[in-house]
Tab-separated table of C-alpha atoms in Angstrom:
chain	number	residue	atom	x	y	z
R	1	MET	CA	-0.073	-0.156	0.103
R	2	PRO	CA	1.663	3.202	-1.254
R	3	LEU	CA	2.221	5.984	1.583
R	4	LYS	CA	3.372	9.372	1.414
R	5	ALA	CA	4.721	11.923	3.578
R	6	GLY	CA	5.757	15.176	2.562
R	7	ILE	CA	9.053	16.912	3.773
R	8	VAL	CA	8.250	20.683	3.987
R	9	GLY	CA	9.776	23.575	5.592
R	10	LEU	CA	10.666	27.249	4.959
R	11	PRO	CA	13.782	27.692	2.234
R	12	ASN	CA	17.025	26.656	3.181
R	13	VAL	CA	16.496	24.481	6.473
R	14	GLY	CA	17.839	21.424	5.251
R	15	LYS	CA	14.667	19.677	3.667
R	16	SER	CA	16.710	18.641	0.430
R	17	THR	CA	19.744	17.343	2.347
R	18	LEU	CA	17.397	15.410	4.402
R	19	PHE	CA	15.908	14.133	1.255
R	20	ASN	CA	19.255	13.204	-0.134
R	21	ALA	CA	20.137	11.068	3.060
R	22	ILE	CA	16.812	9.332	3.126
R	23	THR	CA	16.849	8.272	-0.371
R	24	ASN	CA	20.403	8.289	-0.966
R	25	SER	CA	19.787	10.220	-3.962
R	26	HIS	CA	21.130	13.281	-5.298
R	27	VAL	CA	18.756	16.363	-5.935
R	28	GLU	CA	19.569	19.765	-6.054
R	29	ALA	CA	20.431	21.336	-2.626
R	30	ALA	CA	21.551	24.808	-3.425
R	31	ASN	CA	22.034	27.799	-1.058
R	32	TYR	CA	19.251	29.794	-2.330
R	33	PRO	CA	15.262	29.992	-2.118
R	34	PHE	CA	13.411	27.626	-4.459
R	35	ALA	CA	16.222	25.363	-5.362
R	36	THR	CA	13.484	22.658	-5.242
R	37	ILE	CA	10.902	23.695	-7.910
R	38	LYS	CA	9.204	20.314	-8.430
R	39	PRO	CA	8.395	17.584	-5.654
R	40	ASN	CA	11.393	15.147	-5.936
R	41	THR	CA	10.000	11.665	-4.824
R	42	GLY	CA	12.152	8.949	-3.057
R	43	VAL	CA	10.978	5.602	-1.794
R	44	VAL	CA	12.968	4.490	1.422
R	45	THR	CA	13.046	0.952	3.061
R	46	VAL	CA	11.648	0.629	6.600
R	47	PRO	CA	14.360	-0.735	8.812
R	48	ASP	CA	13.294	-3.727	10.437
R	49	ASP	CA	15.448	-6.239	12.657
R	50	ARG	CA	12.727	-8.795	12.486
R	51	LEU	CA	13.046	-9.152	8.872
R	52	ASP	CA	16.725	-9.523	9.372
R	53	PHE	CA	16.235	-12.260	11.666
R	54	LEU	CA	14.238	-13.956	9.175
R	55	CYS	CA	16.490	-13.759	6.334
R	56	LYS	CA	19.129	-15.219	8.597
R	57	MET	CA	16.929	-18.204	9.506
R	58	TYR	CA	15.546	-18.589	5.962
R	59	ASP	CA	18.642	-17.548	3.768
R	60	PRO	CA	16.184	-16.501	1.145
R	61	LEU	CA	16.869	-15.689	-2.469
R	62	LYS	CA	15.433	-12.407	-1.863
R	63	LYS	CA	14.683	-9.997	0.770
R	64	VAL	CA	12.237	-7.198	0.570
R	65	ASN	CA	11.843	-4.460	3.079
R	66	ALA	CA	8.483	-2.438	3.519
R	67	THR	CA	8.860	0.630	1.912
R	68	PHE	CA	7.639	4.378	2.461
R	69	GLU	CA	7.689	7.339	0.025
R	70	PHE	CA	8.867	10.514	0.810
R	71	TYR	CA	8.281	13.844	-1.307
R	72	ASP	CA	10.715	17.017	-0.813
R	73	ILE	CA	8.617	19.809	-1.416
R	74	ALA	CA	9.538	23.321	-2.250
R	75	GLY	CA	10.392	25.725	0.548
R	76	LEU	CA	7.250	27.786	1.625
R	77	VAL	CA	7.468	31.639	2.553
R	78	LYS	CA	4.974	34.017	3.826
R	79	GLY	CA	1.873	34.634	1.848
R	80	ALA	CA	2.053	30.889	0.383
R	81	SER	CA	-1.611	30.612	1.064
R	82	LYS	CA	-2.079	33.570	-1.381
R	83	GLY	CA	-0.023	32.304	-3.802
R	84	GLU	CA	3.172	34.103	-2.824
R	85	GLY	CA	6.517	32.363	-3.998
R	86	LEU	CA	5.604	28.624	-4.957
R	87	GLY	CA	2.730	28.657	-2.453
R	88	ASN	CA	0.145	26.849	-5.044
R	89	GLN	CA	2.651	24.297	-5.894
R	90	PHE	CA	3.354	24.100	-2.460
R	91	LEU	CA	0.093	23.577	-1.070
R	92	ALA	CA	-0.879	21.173	-3.680
R	93	ALA	CA	1.974	18.809	-2.991
R	94	ILE	CA	1.154	18.639	0.416
R	95	ARG	CA	-2.482	17.836	-0.379
R	96	GLU	CA	-1.021	14.589	-2.054
R	97	CYS	CA	0.563	13.404	1.134
R	98	ASP	CA	-0.532	11.278	3.688
R	99	ALA	CA	1.634	12.997	6.540
R	100	ILE	CA	4.049	15.947	7.011
R	101	CYS	CA	7.564	15.733	7.972
R	102	GLU	CA	8.301	19.455	8.724
R	103	VAL	CA	12.101	20.311	8.995
R	104	VAL	CA	12.806	23.128	11.228
R	105	ARG	CA	16.267	24.788	11.418
R	106	CYS	CA	17.865	24.499	14.779
R	107	PHE	CA	21.470	25.676	13.699
R	108	GLU	CA	23.283	28.969	13.302
R	109	SER	CA	25.499	29.711	10.176
R	110	SER	CA	26.639	32.733	8.647
R	111	GLU	CA	27.140	30.645	5.375
R	112	ILE	CA	23.773	29.505	4.833
R	113	ILE	CA	20.898	32.109	4.073
R	114	HIS	CA	17.665	32.028	6.192
R	115	VAL	CA	14.883	33.630	4.214
R	116	GLU	CA	13.740	35.577	7.262
R	117	THR	CA	17.288	36.625	8.144
R	118	SER	CA	17.727	35.063	11.326
R	119	VAL	CA	17.241	31.530	13.092
R	120	ASP	CA	13.939	31.166	15.061
R	121	PRO	CA	12.204	27.787	15.268
R	122	ALA	CA	8.850	28.971	16.823
R	123	ARG	CA	8.505	31.823	14.227
R	124	ASP	CA	9.184	29.106	11.651
R	125	ILE	CA	6.855	26.851	12.855
R	126	GLU	CA	4.239	29.441	13.046
R	127	ILE	CA	4.626	30.733	9.479
R	128	ILE	CA	3.897	27.363	7.966
R	129	ASN	CA	1.226	26.638	10.593
R	130	LEU	CA	-0.589	29.961	9.653
R	131	GLU	CA	-0.228	29.472	5.840
R	132	LEU	CA	-1.670	26.180	6.088
R	133	ALA	CA	-4.326	27.466	8.513
R	134	MET	CA	-5.098	30.072	6.072
R	135	ALA	CA	-5.518	27.790	3.095
R	136	ASP	CA	-7.755	25.419	5.087
R	137	LEU	CA	-9.775	28.521	6.377
R	138	ASP	CA	-10.557	29.236	2.574
R	139	SER	CA	-11.629	25.789	2.056
R	140	VAL	CA	-13.470	25.721	4.955
R	141	ASN	CA	-15.623	29.007	4.598
R	142	ASN	CA	-16.335	27.922	0.778
R	143	ARG	CA	-17.691	24.478	2.151
R	144	ILE	CA	-19.755	26.559	4.699
R	145	GLY	CA	-21.019	28.622	2.273
R	146	LYS	CA	-22.517	25.536	0.247
R	147	GLN	CA	-23.862	23.823	3.251
R	148	GLU	CA	-25.322	26.452	5.693
R	149	VAL	CA	-28.455	27.190	3.971
R	150	LYS	CA	-28.974	23.464	3.053
R	151	ALA	CA	-28.799	22.554	7.047
R	152	ARG	CA	-30.883	25.734	8.176
R	153	VAL	CA	-33.768	25.931	5.693
R	154	ALA	CA	-33.981	22.370	4.059
R	155	LYS	CA	-32.713	20.480	7.328
R	156	ASP	CA	-30.331	18.467	4.968
R	157	LYS	CA	-28.954	15.721	7.144
R	158	THR	CA	-25.674	15.855	5.318
R	159	ALA	CA	-25.172	19.509	5.605
R	160	VAL	CA	-26.468	19.743	9.123
R	161	TYR	CA	-23.869	16.829	10.176
R	162	GLU	CA	-21.087	18.705	8.116
R	163	MET	CA	-21.766	21.962	9.562
R	164	ALA	CA	-21.387	20.616	13.211
R	165	ILE	CA	-17.846	19.772	12.235
R	166	LEU	CA	-17.083	22.937	10.086
R	167	LYS	CA	-17.903	25.390	12.851
R	168	PRO	CA	-15.227	24.347	15.283
R	169	LEU	CA	-12.959	23.853	12.209
R	170	GLN	CA	-13.423	27.384	11.053
R	171	GLU	CA	-12.788	28.625	14.600
R	172	ILE	CA	-9.508	26.986	15.174
R	173	LEU	CA	-8.193	28.055	11.763
R	174	GLY	CA	-9.377	31.564	12.054
R	175	GLU	CA	-6.818	31.643	15.124
R	176	GLY	CA	-4.452	30.738	12.557
R	177	LYS	CA	-3.819	27.451	14.244
R	178	PRO	CA	-3.732	23.975	12.531
R	179	ALA	CA	-6.972	21.962	12.247
R	180	ARG	CA	-5.224	18.978	14.058
R	181	LEU	CA	-5.554	20.984	17.068
R	182	VAL	CA	-9.486	21.319	17.251
R	183	GLN	CA	-11.399	20.535	20.242
R	184	GLY	CA	-14.741	19.103	20.731
R	185	LEU	CA	-15.045	16.849	17.800
R	186	SER	CA	-15.440	12.854	18.039
R	187	GLN	CA	-13.326	10.727	16.331
R	188	GLU	CA	-15.852	9.715	13.747
R	189	GLN	CA	-16.281	13.500	13.028
R	190	LEU	CA	-12.372	14.142	12.947
R	191	GLU	CA	-12.272	10.878	10.274
R	192	TYR	CA	-15.095	12.379	8.111
R	193	ALA	CA	-13.335	15.744	8.078
R	194	LYS	CA	-10.227	13.799	6.760
R	195	LYS	CA	-12.056	12.007	4.189
R	196	ASN	CA	-14.169	14.796	2.651
R	197	PHE	CA	-12.592	18.252	3.384
R	198	PHE	CA	-8.893	17.546	2.372
R	199	LEU	CA	-7.616	19.936	4.920
R	200	LEU	CA	-3.716	20.487	4.981
R	201	SER	CA	-3.420	21.124	8.440
R	202	LEU	CA	-5.339	18.141	9.856
R	203	LYS	CA	-2.795	15.840	8.587
R	204	PRO	CA	-0.589	14.295	11.003
R	205	ILE	CA	2.857	15.751	11.442
R	206	ILE	CA	6.259	15.043	12.700
R	207	TYR	CA	8.785	17.795	13.652
R	208	VAL	CA	12.319	17.173	12.417
R	209	ALA	CA	14.623	19.473	14.219
R	210	ASN	CA	17.888	19.797	11.981
R	211	VAL	CA	20.715	20.348	14.601
R	212	ALA	CA	24.370	21.566	14.081
R	213	ASP	CA	26.656	18.730	14.213
R	214	SER	CA	28.392	20.096	17.288
R	215	ASP	CA	24.812	19.907	19.085
R	216	TYR	CA	23.856	16.500	18.169
R	217	SER	CA	25.407	14.600	20.881
R	218	ASN	CA	24.145	17.079	23.537
R	219	LEU	CA	20.563	18.008	22.600
R	220	ASP	CA	19.679	19.240	26.223
R	221	ALA	CA	21.927	22.154	25.769
R	222	CYS	CA	20.502	23.025	22.332
R	223	ALA	CA	18.178	25.762	23.026
R	224	HIS	CA	16.579	25.700	19.336
R	225	TYR	CA	16.061	21.949	19.781
R	226	GLN	CA	14.328	22.381	22.993
R	227	THR	CA	11.912	24.972	21.539
R	228	VAL	CA	10.931	22.609	18.982
R	229	LYS	CA	10.491	19.908	21.429
R	230	LYS	CA	8.238	21.757	23.527
R	231	ILE	CA	6.031	22.939	20.661
R	232	ALA	CA	5.829	19.341	19.507
R	233	GLU	CA	4.830	18.130	23.070
R	234	SER	CA	2.192	20.833	23.075
R	235	GLU	CA	0.430	19.378	20.129
R	236	GLY	CA	1.020	15.713	20.880
R	237	ALA	CA	3.402	15.581	17.861
R	238	GLN	CA	6.685	13.979	17.744
R	239	CYS	CA	9.911	15.683	17.612
R	240	ILE	CA	12.802	13.910	15.860
R	241	PRO	CA	16.297	15.483	16.178
R	242	VAL	CA	18.694	14.854	13.274
R	243	SER	CA	21.908	16.500	11.700
R	244	CYS	CA	20.817	16.733	7.974
R	245	GLU	CA	24.755	16.781	7.342
R	246	ILE	CA	25.682	14.003	9.289
R	247	GLU	CA	22.734	11.763	8.133
R	248	TYR	CA	23.674	12.291	4.673
R	249	GLU	CA	27.304	11.313	5.403
R	250	ILE	CA	26.035	8.071	7.173
R	251	SER	CA	23.875	7.218	3.828
R	252	GLU	CA	26.787	6.948	1.902
R	253	LEU	CA	28.655	4.667	4.372
R	254	GLY	CA	28.571	0.782	4.057
R	255	GLY	CA	27.322	-1.616	6.820
R	256	GLU	CA	30.223	-1.817	9.144
R	257	GLU	CA	31.442	1.773	8.413
R	258	ARG	CA	27.885	2.909	9.187
R	259	LYS	CA	27.823	0.990	12.623
R	260	GLU	CA	31.170	2.496	13.613
R	261	PHE	CA	30.054	5.878	12.647
R	262	LEU	CA	26.924	5.536	15.102
R	263	ASP	CA	28.875	4.011	17.734
R	264	SER	CA	31.310	7.165	17.421
R	265	LEU	CA	27.997	9.275	18.012
R	266	GLY	CA	26.920	7.012	20.791
R	267	ALA	CA	23.746	6.265	18.869
R	268	ASP	CA	22.476	2.847	18.094
R	269	GLU	CA	20.557	3.814	14.887
R	270	SER	CA	20.241	6.936	12.859
R	271	GLY	CA	18.030	9.666	12.971
R	272	LEU	CA	16.679	8.831	9.652
R	273	ASP	CA	15.823	5.504	10.858
R	274	LYS	CA	13.880	6.857	13.636
R	275	LEU	CA	12.079	9.357	11.399
R	276	VAL	CA	11.104	6.414	9.085
R	277	LYS	CA	9.694	4.502	12.052
R	278	ALA	CA	8.068	7.319	13.515
R	279	ALA	CA	6.371	8.346	10.208
R	280	TYR	CA	5.098	4.543	10.027
R	281	LYS	CA	3.699	4.873	13.402
R	282	LEU	CA	2.292	8.272	12.861
R	283	LEU	CA	-0.117	6.606	10.063
R	284	ASP	CA	-1.210	3.756	12.245
R	285	LEU	CA	0.859	1.249	10.243
R	286	SER	CA	2.093	-2.251	11.291
R	287	THR	CA	4.020	-4.798	9.658
R	288	PHE	CA	3.321	-8.672	8.754
R	289	PHE	CA	5.872	-11.154	7.351
R	290	THR	CA	5.766	-13.833	4.590
R	291	SER	CA	8.827	-16.070	4.600
R	292	GLY	CA	10.366	-19.002	2.804
R	293	LYS	CA	13.488	-19.968	1.048
R	294	ASP	CA	12.422	-18.085	-2.166
R	295	GLU	CA	11.681	-14.693	-0.527
R	296	CYS	CA	11.582	-13.092	3.150
R	297	ARG	CA	9.228	-10.106	2.954
R	298	ALA	CA	7.852	-7.272	5.229
R	299	TRP	CA	4.375	-6.132	4.159
R	300	THR	CA	2.588	-2.911	5.394
R	301	PHE	CA	-0.780	-2.681	6.621
R	302	LYS	CA	-2.991	-0.329	8.593
R	303	ASN	CA	-3.924	-1.531	12.207
R	304	GLY	CA	-7.428	-3.006	12.226
R	305	MET	CA	-7.278	-4.685	8.822
R	306	THR	CA	-8.531	-8.219	8.787
R	307	ALA	CA	-6.530	-11.119	7.361
R	308	PRO	CA	-8.451	-11.236	3.689
R	309	GLN	CA	-7.598	-7.400	3.318
R	310	CYS	CA	-4.104	-8.047	4.214
R	311	ALA	CA	-3.917	-11.067	1.953
R	312	GLY	CA	-5.199	-8.606	-0.580
R	313	ILE	CA	-2.040	-6.370	-0.213
R	314	ILE	CA	-0.102	-9.246	-1.543
R	315	HIS	CA	-2.653	-9.997	-4.387
R	316	SER	CA	-6.397	-9.102	-5.064
R	317	ASP	CA	-6.841	-12.985	-6.043
R	318	PHE	CA	-5.730	-13.830	-2.303
R	319	GLN	CA	-8.421	-11.767	-0.925
R	320	LYS	CA	-11.103	-12.901	-3.247
R	321	GLY	CA	-10.418	-16.602	-2.552
R	322	PHE	CA	-9.396	-16.382	0.960
R	323	ILE	CA	-9.561	-19.722	3.049
R	324	LYS	CA	-7.707	-19.039	6.144
R	325	ALA	CA	-4.367	-17.850	7.313
R	326	GLU	CA	-1.682	-19.766	9.049
R	327	VAL	CA	-0.083	-17.565	11.505
R	328	TYR	CA	2.396	-17.313	14.423
R	329	ASP	CA	3.938	-14.427	16.142
R	330	PHE	CA	7.632	-13.333	15.341
R	331	GLU	CA	8.412	-13.144	19.149
R	332	VAL	CA	7.290	-16.903	19.554
R	333	LEU	CA	9.846	-17.992	16.321
R	334	LYS	CA	12.612	-15.992	17.947
R	335	GLN	CA	12.298	-17.594	21.157
R	336	LEU	CA	11.707	-21.186	19.881
R	337	GLY	CA	14.299	-20.980	17.136
R	338	SER	CA	12.369	-22.535	14.164
R	339	GLU	CA	9.381	-22.760	12.383
R	340	ALA	CA	9.144	-26.448	13.281
R	341	ALA	CA	9.580	-25.761	16.826
R	342	VAL	CA	6.736	-23.386	16.624
R	343	LYS	CA	4.356	-26.001	15.207
R	344	GLU	CA	5.638	-28.707	17.551
R	345	ALA	CA	4.723	-26.367	20.598
R	346	GLY	CA	1.221	-25.659	19.032
R	347	LYS	CA	1.816	-21.763	18.563
R	348	LEU	CA	0.903	-21.870	14.959
R	349	ARG	CA	-2.745	-20.719	14.576
R	350	MET	CA	-5.376	-21.085	11.693
R	351	GLU	CA	-7.243	-18.135	11.529
R	352	GLY	CA	-10.474	-17.037	9.471
R	353	LYS	CA	-11.733	-14.119	7.622
R	354	ASP	CA	-12.687	-12.236	11.038
R	355	TYR	CA	-9.101	-12.419	12.318
R	356	VAL	CA	-7.379	-8.844	12.661
R	357	MET	CA	-3.881	-9.038	11.894
R	358	LYS	CA	-1.186	-8.001	14.567
R	359	ASP	CA	2.129	-6.240	14.322
R	360	GLY	CA	4.751	-8.991	13.988
R	361	ASP	CA	2.350	-11.676	12.408
R	362	VAL	CA	4.756	-14.224	10.222
R	363	VAL	CA	1.779	-15.570	7.838
R	364	PHE	CA	0.837	-17.984	5.178
R	365	PHE	CA	-2.417	-17.293	3.348
R	366	ARG	CA	-4.230	-20.152	1.772
R	367	PHE	CA	-6.819	-19.505	-1.168
R	368	ASN	CA	-8.514	-20.707	-4.081
R	369	VAL	CA	-9.625	-18.817	-7.054
């Protein structure tokens, strides 16, 4: 299932450098605003130690990680909601994404231009929140204009239901705050808004604090990072600290060199690995596995999906002709040491159409078409 996260931020905060590191590709990362005009797209593998363990056990001909798609989107400036800079392109690109990764500059440098002339993470976050909120407010006001009379005069059920959602959204957006901070709406109403109103600021967000190399090992002393962290906590969002330059260096290293470099930083995984995992979790995603001599593979699914729905991720015929799923838990396999031992211990389960898949399930689908 293809999933997309948009990398956004003001010009020259490190978006393209981060994208280069994530995808190990080489898009333009120039020192001037709007170096990125069209969204660059890259697919990154989701790191998973469980898949590595399965591959050691089965020694398959092929290993396939789960993947995640990232968009590197042009830098936003004040007035983007009114079309300033590349505003319209920027907003349209965000609309295509499932989640937002907002890169916030947390380092000082006289060599790298800041579009606002100074480094101030709180101000930068406020600029982006405001522009997205204003664009969303226009959308909400237009929707209210269409539905208000229907709700008040005709008592149209859909219009009445929508107005109960639109009014709180109009209020929070009118304050220049993102729609995801709206209060008083039920989960059902929020899901309806996501599916029908396509609001930019209702998308889930991760703040990526781009810190200086020298601050990476002592984040407690980095005031700019602490500012971003505090804002993220107030919104119930995640804040991932990275040094985009360090991450790019790491992305060009081989396995053993990469490990040694991380060890020298006192880290067991890179900031990018943390970001990919955080984006995965943000969208309420999990992983199931298929394994054997031919292939060991990680598959992405949305939490709450049933066994037939997950079978359909592999192939539509698997879902149409679903009979049952042979399932065991990865942790049980790791503990017992082999698939044969799992079967001997009675830990291999036969699950039917109503089974809700769990993260870490290792599965073989039986079907007949």
